[in-house]
Amino acid sequence: MQLQITTDYAIRIVCYLAKHQNQLLTAREMSDQLGITYAYFIKVVSRIRQAGFIKSVQGSAGGYFLAKDAADITLYDIIEAMEGQIHINRCLENGRCCSRFAADKQVCQVHNFLESLQDNLITALKSKNICDI
């Protein structure tokens, strides 16, 4: 599993806002500080805002701030909002079964291992909030 660059930037933006929690930060300032092009930054913050993690204030004195307490936002929350549910293999997607045993509706040993690995990954991501980073 590899995170999309958009998701990586979303995590960085939310972390940056968490470190400056009591401030209203401009898009230009954050894009410069985080090394993200301004145009791409605007696309990412739009998605983060739609997901409910941040809010914006319009106007010349406007900017962005966290919509929730940083302690209430986990890495899993951001990744899921940006990429959807985490599945490290297609056989683990909802309603899917192991293609090796499709006729019997059984699963192979690899499926069981990957399912355990995926569960551990999700648990770890849910246990890390933005304050922990």
JSON list of C-alpha atoms in Angstrom, two decimals, residues 1-4 86-89 118:
[
{"chain": "A", "resi": 1, "resn": "MET", "atom": "CA", "xyz": [0.00, 0.00, 0.00]},
{"chain": "A", "resi": 2, "resn": "GLN", "atom": "CA", "xyz": [1.31, 3.40, -0.93]},
{"chain": "A", "resi": 3, "resn": "LEU", "atom": "CA", "xyz": [-0.40, 6.64, -0.01]},
{"chain": "A", "resi": 4, "resn": "GLN", "atom": "CA", "xyz": [-1.23, 9.06, -2.78]},
{"chain": "A", "resi": 86, "resn": "ILE", "atom": "CA", "xyz": [-7.97, 0.74, 3.38]},
{"chain": "A", "resi": 87, "resn": "HIS", "atom": "CA", "xyz": [-7.60, -2.60, 1.62]},
{"chain": "A", "resi": 88, "resn": "ILE", "atom": "CA", "xyz": [-4.10, -3.95, 1.15]},
{"chain": "A", "resi": 89, "resn": "ASN", "atom": "CA", "xyz": [-5.32, -6.59, -1.32]},
{"chain": "A", "resi": 118, "resn": "GLN", "atom": "CA", "xyz": [-4.59, -5.03, 7.38]}
]
